[in-house]
Tab-separated table of C-alpha atoms in Angstrom:
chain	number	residue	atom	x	y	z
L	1	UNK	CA	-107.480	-153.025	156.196
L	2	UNK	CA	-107.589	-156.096	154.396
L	3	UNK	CA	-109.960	-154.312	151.656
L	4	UNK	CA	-107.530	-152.067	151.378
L	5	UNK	CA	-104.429	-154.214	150.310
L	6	UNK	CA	-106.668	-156.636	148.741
L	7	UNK	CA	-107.250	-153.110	146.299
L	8	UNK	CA	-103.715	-152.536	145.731
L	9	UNK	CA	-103.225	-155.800	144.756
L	10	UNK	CA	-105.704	-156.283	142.122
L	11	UNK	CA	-104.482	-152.295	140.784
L	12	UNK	CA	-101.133	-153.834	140.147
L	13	UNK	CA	-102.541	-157.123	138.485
L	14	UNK	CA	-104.494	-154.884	136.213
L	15	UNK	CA	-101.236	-152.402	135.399
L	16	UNK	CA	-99.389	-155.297	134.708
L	17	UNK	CA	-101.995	-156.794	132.396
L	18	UNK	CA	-102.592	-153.762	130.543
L	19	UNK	CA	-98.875	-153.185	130.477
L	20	UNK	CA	-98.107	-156.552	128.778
L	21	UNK	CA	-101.018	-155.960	126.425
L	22	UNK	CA	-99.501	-152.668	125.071
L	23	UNK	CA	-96.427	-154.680	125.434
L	24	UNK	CA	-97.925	-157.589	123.065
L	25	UNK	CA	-99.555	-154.880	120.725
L	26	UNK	CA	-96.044	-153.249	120.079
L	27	UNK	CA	-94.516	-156.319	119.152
L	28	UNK	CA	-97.120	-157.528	116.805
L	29	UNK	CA	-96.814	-154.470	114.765
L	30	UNK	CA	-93.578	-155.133	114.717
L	31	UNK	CA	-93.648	-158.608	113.582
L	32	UNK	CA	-95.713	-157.256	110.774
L	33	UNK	CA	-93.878	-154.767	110.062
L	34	UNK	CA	-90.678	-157.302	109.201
L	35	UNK	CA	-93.149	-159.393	107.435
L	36	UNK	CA	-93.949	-156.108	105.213
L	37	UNK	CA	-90.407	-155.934	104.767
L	38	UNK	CA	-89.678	-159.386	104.161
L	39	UNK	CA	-92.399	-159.083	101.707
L	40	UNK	CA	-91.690	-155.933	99.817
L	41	UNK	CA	-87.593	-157.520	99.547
L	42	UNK	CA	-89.182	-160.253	97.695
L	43	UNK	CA	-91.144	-158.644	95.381
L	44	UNK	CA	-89.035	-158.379	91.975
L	45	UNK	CA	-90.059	-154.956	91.532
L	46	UNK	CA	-89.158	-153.701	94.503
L	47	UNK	CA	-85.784	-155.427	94.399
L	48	UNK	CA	-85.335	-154.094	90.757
L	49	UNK	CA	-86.293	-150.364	92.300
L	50	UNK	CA	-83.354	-150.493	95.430
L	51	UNK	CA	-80.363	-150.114	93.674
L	52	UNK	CA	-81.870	-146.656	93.060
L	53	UNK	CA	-84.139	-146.257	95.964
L	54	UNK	CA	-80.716	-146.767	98.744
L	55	UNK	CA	-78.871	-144.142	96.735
L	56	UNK	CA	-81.728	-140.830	97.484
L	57	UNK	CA	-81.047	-138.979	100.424
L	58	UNK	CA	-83.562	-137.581	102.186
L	59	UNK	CA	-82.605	-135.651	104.405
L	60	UNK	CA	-78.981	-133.448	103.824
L	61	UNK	CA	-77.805	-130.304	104.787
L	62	UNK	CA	-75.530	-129.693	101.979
L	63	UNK	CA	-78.399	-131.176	99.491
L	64	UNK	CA	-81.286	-128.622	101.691
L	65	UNK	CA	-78.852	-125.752	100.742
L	66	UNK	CA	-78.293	-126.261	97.078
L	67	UNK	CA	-82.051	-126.869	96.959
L	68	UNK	CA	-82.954	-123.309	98.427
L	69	UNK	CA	-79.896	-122.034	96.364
L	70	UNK	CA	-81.546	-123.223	93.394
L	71	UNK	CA	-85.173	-121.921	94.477
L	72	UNK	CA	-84.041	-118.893	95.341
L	73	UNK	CA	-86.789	-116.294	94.111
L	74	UNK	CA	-89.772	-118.370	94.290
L	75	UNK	CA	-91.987	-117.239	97.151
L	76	UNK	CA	-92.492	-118.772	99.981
L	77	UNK	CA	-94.658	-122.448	99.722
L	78	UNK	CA	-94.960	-121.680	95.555
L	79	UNK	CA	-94.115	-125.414	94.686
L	80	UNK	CA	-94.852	-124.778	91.014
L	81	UNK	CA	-91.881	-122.046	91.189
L	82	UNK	CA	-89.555	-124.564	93.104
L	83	UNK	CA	-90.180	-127.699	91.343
L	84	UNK	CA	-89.215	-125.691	87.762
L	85	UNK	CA	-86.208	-124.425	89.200
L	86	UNK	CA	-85.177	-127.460	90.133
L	87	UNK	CA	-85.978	-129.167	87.240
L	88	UNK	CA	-84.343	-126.734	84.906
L	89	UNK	CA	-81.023	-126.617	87.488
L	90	UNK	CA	-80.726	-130.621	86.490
L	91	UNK	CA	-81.216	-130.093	83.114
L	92	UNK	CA	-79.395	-127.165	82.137
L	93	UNK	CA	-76.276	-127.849	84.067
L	94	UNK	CA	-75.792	-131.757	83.877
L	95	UNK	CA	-74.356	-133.594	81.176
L	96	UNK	CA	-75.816	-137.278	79.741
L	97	UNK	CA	-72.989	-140.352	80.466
L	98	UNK	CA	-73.532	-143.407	79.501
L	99	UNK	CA	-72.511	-145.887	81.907
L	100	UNK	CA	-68.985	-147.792	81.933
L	101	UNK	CA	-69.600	-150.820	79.714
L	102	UNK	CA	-68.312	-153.216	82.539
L	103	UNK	CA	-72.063	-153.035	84.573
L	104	UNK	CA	-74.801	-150.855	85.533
L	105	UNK	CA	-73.098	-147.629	87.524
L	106	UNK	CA	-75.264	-146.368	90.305
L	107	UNK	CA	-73.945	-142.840	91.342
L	108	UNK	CA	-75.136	-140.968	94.178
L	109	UNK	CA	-76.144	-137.547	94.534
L	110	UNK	CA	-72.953	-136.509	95.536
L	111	UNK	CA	-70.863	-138.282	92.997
L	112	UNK	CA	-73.218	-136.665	90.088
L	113	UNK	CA	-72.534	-133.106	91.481
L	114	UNK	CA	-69.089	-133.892	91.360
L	115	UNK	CA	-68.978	-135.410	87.358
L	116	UNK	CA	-71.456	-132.949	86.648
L	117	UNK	CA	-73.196	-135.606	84.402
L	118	UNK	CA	-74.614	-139.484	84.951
L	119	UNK	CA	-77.210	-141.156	82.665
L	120	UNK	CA	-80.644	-141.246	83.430
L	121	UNK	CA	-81.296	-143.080	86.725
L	122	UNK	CA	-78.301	-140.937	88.055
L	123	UNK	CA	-79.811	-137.425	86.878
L	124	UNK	CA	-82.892	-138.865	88.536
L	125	UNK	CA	-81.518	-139.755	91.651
L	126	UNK	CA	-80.320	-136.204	91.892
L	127	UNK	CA	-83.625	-134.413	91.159
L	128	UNK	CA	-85.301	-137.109	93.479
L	129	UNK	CA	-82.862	-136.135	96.829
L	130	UNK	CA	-83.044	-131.973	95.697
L	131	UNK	CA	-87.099	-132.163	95.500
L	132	UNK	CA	-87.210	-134.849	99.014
L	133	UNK	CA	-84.984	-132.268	100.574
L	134	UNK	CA	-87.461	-128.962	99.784
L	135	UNK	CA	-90.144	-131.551	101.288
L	136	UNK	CA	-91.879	-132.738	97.788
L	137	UNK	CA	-93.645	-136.431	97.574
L	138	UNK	CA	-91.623	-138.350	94.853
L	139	UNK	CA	-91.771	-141.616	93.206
L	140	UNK	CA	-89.325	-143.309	90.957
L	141	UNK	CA	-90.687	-144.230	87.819
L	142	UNK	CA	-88.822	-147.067	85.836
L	143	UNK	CA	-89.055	-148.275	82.638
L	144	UNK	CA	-87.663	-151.069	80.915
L	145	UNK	CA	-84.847	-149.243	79.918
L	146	UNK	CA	-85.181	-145.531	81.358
L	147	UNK	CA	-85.988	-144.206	84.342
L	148	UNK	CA	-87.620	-140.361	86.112
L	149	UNK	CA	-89.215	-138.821	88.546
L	150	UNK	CA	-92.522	-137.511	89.695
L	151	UNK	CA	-93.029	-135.038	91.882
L	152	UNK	CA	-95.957	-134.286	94.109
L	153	UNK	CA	-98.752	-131.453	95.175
L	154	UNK	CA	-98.563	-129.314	92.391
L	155	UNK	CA	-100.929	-127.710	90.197
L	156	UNK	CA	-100.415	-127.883	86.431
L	157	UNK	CA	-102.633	-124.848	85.125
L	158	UNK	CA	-100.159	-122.706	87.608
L	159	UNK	CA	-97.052	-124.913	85.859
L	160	UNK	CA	-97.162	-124.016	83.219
L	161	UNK	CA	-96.321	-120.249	83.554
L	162	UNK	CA	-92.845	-120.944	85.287
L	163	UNK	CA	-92.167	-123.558	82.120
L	164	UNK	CA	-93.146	-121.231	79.753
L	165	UNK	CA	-90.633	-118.978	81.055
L	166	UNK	CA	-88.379	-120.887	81.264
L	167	UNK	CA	-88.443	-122.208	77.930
L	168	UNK	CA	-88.181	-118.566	76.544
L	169	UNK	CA	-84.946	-117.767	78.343
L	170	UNK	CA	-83.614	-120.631	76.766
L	171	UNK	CA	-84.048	-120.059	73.766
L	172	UNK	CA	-82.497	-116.309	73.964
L	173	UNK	CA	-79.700	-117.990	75.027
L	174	UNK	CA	-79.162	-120.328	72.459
L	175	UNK	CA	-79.904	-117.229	69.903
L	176	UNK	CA	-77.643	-115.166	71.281
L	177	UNK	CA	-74.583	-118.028	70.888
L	178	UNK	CA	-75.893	-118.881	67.423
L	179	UNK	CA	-77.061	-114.822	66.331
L	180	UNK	CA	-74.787	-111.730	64.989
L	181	UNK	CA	-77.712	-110.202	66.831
L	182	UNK	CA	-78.742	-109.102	70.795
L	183	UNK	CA	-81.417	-110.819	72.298
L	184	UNK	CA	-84.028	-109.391	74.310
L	185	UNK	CA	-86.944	-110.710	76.540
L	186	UNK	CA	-89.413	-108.274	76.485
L	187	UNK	CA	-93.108	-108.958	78.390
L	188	UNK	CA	-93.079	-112.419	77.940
L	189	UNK	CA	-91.721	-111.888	73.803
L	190	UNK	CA	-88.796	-112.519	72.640
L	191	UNK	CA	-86.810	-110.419	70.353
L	192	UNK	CA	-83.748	-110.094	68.229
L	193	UNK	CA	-82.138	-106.999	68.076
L	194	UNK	CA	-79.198	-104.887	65.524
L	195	UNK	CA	-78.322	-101.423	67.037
L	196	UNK	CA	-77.505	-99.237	63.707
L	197	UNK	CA	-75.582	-95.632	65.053
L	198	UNK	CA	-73.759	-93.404	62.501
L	199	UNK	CA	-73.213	-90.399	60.545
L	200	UNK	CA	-73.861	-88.871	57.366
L	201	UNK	CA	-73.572	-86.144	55.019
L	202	UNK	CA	-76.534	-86.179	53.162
L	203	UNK	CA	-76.213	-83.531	49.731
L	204	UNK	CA	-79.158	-81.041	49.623
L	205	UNK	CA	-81.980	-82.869	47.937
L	206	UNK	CA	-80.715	-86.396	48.361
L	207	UNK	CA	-82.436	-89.596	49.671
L	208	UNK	CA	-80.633	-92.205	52.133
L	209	UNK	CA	-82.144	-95.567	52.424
L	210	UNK	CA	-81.099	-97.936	55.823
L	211	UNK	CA	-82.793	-101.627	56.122
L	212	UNK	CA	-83.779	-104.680	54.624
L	213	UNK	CA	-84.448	-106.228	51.054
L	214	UNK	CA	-88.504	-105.807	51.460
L	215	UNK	CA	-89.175	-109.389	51.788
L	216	UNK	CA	-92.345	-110.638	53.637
L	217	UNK	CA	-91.601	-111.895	56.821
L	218	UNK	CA	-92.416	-115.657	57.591
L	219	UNK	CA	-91.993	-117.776	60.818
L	220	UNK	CA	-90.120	-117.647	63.401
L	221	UNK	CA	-90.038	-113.558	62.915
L	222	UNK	CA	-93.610	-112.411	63.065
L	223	UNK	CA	-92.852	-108.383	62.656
L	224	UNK	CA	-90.271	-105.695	63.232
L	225	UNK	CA	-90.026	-102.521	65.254
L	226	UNK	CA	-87.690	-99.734	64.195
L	227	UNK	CA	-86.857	-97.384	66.779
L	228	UNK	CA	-84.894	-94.461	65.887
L	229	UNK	CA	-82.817	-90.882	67.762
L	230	UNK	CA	-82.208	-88.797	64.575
L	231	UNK	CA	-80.883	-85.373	64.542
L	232	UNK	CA	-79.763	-83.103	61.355
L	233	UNK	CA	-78.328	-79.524	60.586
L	234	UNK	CA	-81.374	-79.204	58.475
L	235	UNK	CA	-84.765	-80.303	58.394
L	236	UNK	CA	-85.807	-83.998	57.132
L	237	UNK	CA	-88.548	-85.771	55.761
L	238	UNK	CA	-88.616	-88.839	57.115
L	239	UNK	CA	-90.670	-92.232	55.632
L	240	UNK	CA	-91.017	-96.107	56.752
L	241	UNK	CA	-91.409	-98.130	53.919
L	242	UNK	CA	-91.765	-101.744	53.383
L	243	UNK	CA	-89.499	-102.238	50.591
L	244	UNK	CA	-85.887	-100.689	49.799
L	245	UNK	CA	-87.719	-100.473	45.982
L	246	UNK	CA	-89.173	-97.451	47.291
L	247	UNK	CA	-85.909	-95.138	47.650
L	248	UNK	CA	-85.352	-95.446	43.610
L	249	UNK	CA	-89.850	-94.543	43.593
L	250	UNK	CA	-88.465	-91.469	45.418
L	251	UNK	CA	-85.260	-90.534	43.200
L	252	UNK	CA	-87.545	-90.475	40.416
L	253	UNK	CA	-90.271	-88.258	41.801
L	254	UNK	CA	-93.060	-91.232	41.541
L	255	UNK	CA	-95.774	-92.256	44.295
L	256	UNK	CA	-94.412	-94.364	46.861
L	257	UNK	CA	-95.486	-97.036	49.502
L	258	UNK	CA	-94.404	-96.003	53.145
L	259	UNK	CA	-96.376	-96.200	56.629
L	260	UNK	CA	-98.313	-92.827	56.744
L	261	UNK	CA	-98.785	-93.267	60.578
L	262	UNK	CA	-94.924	-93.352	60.900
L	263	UNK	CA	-93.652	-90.230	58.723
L	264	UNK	CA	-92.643	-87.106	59.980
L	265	UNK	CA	-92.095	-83.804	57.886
L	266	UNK	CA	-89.501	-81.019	58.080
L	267	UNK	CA	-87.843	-82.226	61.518
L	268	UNK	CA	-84.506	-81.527	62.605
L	269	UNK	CA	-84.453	-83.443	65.447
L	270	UNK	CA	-87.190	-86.748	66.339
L	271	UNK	CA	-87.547	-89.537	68.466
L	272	UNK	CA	-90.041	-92.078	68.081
L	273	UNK	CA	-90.567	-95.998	67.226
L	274	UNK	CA	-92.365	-97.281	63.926
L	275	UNK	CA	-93.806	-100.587	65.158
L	276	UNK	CA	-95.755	-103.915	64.028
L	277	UNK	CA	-94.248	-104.104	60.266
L	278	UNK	CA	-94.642	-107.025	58.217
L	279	UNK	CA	-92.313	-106.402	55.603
L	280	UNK	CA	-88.344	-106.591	56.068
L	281	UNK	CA	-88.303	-102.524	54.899
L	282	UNK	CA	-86.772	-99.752	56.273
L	283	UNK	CA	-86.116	-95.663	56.933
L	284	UNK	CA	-85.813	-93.476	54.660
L	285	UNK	CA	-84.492	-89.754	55.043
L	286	UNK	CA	-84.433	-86.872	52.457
L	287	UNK	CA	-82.957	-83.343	52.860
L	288	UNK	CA	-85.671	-80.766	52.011
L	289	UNK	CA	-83.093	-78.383	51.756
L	290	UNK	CA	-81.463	-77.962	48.229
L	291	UNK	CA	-79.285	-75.572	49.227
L	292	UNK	CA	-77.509	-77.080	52.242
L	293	UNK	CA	-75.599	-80.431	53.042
L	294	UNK	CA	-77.057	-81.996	56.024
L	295	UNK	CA	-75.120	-83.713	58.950
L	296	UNK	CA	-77.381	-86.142	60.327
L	297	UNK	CA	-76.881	-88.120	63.390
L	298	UNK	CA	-78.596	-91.499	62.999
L	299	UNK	CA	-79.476	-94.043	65.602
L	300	UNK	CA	-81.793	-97.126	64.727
L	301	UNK	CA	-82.677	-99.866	66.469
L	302	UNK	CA	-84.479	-102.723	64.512
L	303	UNK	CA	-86.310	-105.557	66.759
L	304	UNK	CA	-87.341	-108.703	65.228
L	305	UNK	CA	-90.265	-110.405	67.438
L	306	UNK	CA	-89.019	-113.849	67.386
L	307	UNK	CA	-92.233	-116.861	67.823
L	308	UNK	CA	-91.275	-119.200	70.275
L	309	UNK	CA	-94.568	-121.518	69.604
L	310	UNK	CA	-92.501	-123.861	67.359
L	311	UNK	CA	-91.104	-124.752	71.099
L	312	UNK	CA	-94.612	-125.273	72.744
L	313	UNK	CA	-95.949	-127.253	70.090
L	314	UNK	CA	-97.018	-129.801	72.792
L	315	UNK	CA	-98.138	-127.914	75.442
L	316	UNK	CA	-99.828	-131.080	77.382
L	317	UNK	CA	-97.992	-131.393	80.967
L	318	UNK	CA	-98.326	-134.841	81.977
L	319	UNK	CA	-99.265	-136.209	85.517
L	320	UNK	CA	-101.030	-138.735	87.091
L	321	UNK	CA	-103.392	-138.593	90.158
L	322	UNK	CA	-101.714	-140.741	93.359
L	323	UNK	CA	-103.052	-140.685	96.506
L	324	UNK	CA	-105.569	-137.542	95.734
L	325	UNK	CA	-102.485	-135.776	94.188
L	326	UNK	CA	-101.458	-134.524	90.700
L	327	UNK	CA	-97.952	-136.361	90.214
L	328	UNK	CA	-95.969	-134.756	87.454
L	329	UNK	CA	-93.686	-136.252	85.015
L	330	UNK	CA	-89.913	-135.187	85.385
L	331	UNK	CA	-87.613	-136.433	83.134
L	332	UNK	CA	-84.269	-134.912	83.712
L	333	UNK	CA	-82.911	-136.186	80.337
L	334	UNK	CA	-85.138	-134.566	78.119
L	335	UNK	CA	-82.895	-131.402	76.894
L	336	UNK	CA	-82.905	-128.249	76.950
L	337	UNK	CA	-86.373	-127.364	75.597
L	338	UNK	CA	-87.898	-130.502	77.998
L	339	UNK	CA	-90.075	-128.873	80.697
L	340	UNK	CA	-91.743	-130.646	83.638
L	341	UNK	CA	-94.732	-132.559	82.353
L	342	UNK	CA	-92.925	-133.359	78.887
L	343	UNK	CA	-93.202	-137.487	78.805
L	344	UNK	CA	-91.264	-139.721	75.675
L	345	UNK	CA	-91.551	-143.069	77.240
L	346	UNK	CA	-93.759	-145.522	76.228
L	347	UNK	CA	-94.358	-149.483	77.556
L	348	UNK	CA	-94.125	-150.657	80.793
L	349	UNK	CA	-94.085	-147.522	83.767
L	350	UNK	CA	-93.938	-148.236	87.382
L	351	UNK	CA	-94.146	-145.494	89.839
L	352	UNK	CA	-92.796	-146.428	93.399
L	353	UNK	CA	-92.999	-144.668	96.481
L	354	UNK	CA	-89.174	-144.957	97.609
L	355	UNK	CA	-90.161	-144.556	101.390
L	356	UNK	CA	-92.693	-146.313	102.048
L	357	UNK	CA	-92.044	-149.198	98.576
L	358	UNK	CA	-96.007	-148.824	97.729
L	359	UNK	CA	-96.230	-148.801	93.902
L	360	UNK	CA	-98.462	-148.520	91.143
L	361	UNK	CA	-98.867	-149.028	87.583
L	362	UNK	CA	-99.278	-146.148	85.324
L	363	UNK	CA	-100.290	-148.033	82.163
């Protein structure tokens, strides 16, 4: 019996033991875990960095659901999809402020959806809590006198499809403010578009002439399409030439340049596209019949196939590798044709972590 409570006994030394080992354990990680701190709050670059750092939320419902809002269309898990979005939703729809003269203005997420603007640590900020909320690794990058983001886990070769995209249906929106003419995107192209729809009497024997002055085009416009609906009471000849020169070549009954593939002969009613010209030319039409007047219904379309590549000229994303992961450069003031990868800054760049405070040099 003696054994037997002897047993107990020694069981509950040993619980208690183990119990104040665990007990010791626990407290020295958390003694070094204040140390860390203590550390870290010393550091000047970390105490530089928390101004910023205290002002990204992590984890809001209102900031989740503008993030998804924003994303919406990507497929599920496509990070590439969701960190353009994002980026372009900063970009395109917030304004640069300087801050107040009296001291360095830190605004919060909230206050920079309200002014709809902030300078660049606030624009950061932003895109930091939007990408932290949609569950991307971040750092804050700061310069000596900018600062940006880099987000986390994505693959650059799969980028750069979303920027390029992106970049395009910027740039038919700026055309269209800036253009008397439409502007279409068109398998990945851009084009500019003038819609021509009228009608004529056209004498019996006579030539009309509809399009440009012949000139050669030259960058950004690489060619031109004509697409055309044409009806008539009698039947047409119809020529695509390069050069408005040609209608007088005609009048006078000499040989003429035009697009052989593109004429049609005795028609009284066609539809068809001539496409790929290099020339700023255009249609002409002649009434075969010399005994009738022709009323011809005419509708032309003329698309311009604008280049774009002046806009990709640098078409280098830049990232750096941290922690096994392709980090990519976001700087949310870089205007409207900036893109993620597209990196200005030059000097001193340190990337910090702004959860855990770990930080590297990217010099």
């Amino acid at each position: 019996m003696k054994s037997y409570y002897i047993g107990i006994i020694l069981t509950l030394v040993l619980l208690f033991l183990v119990g104040c080992s665990e007990v010791s354990e626990r407290v020295n990680v958390f003694e070094e875990e204040i140390q860390q701190k203590e550390v870290q709050q010393k550091n000047p670059i970390i105490q530089e960095a928390e101004p910023y750092i205290k002002e990204i939320v992590y984890d809001d419902i209102e900031l989740r659901s503008l993030a998804s809002s924003v994303t919406k269309g990507c497929s599920s898990g496509n990070k590439e999809c969701q960190l353009n979005k994002v980026y372009r939703y900063v970009v395109d729809n917030y304004d640069y402020y300087s801050d107040p003269r009296s001291r360095e203005f830190i605004q919060s997420p909230a206050d920079t959806l309200k002014v709809k603007g902030g300078d660049c640590e606030d624009m950061t900020i932003l895109m930091l809590s939007l990408l932290e909320n949609l569950g991307f690794k971040t750092y804050l990058v700061l310069t000596d006198n900018h600062a940006y983001a880099l987000a986390c886990g994505v693959d650059t070769g799969d980028l750069w499809e979303y920027i390029e995209e992106s970049i395009i249906e910027t740039a038919s929106l700026e055309l269209g403010k800036d253009s008397d003419y439409d502007v279409e995107i068109k398998s990945g192209r851009l084009f500019l578009k003038k819609n021509v729809e009228q009608t004529i009497a056209l004498n019996p024997g006579y030539i009309w002439y509809y399009g440009g002055d012949g000139s050669t085009f030259t960058d950004p416009v690489n060619y031109m399409n004509i697409d055309y609906s044409i009806s008539s009471s009698t039947p047409l000849n119809i020529y695509f030439v390069p050069s408005n020169k040609e209608h007088s070549k005609i009048a006078e009954g000499e040989s003429f340049t035009h697009y052989p593939s593109c004429q049609k002969e005795s028609v009284y009613r066609v539809s068809d596209s001539c496409d790929s010209l290099g020339q700023n030319g255009g249609i002409i039409l002649v009434n075969t019949d010399y005994e009738n007047r022709a009323t011809v219904n005419i509708d032309l379309e003329y698309s311009y196939d604008y280049s774009t590549q002046s806009l990709f000229s640098d078409e280098k994303i830049s990232y750096y590798n941290l922690d096994g992961e392709q980090c990519v450069v976001l700087e949310a003031t870089a205007g409207k044709y900036g893109f993620p990868g597209y990196d200005s800054t030059t000097g001193r760049k340190i990337a910090i972590d702004p959860i855990t405070k770990e930080y590297y040099s990217l010099n």
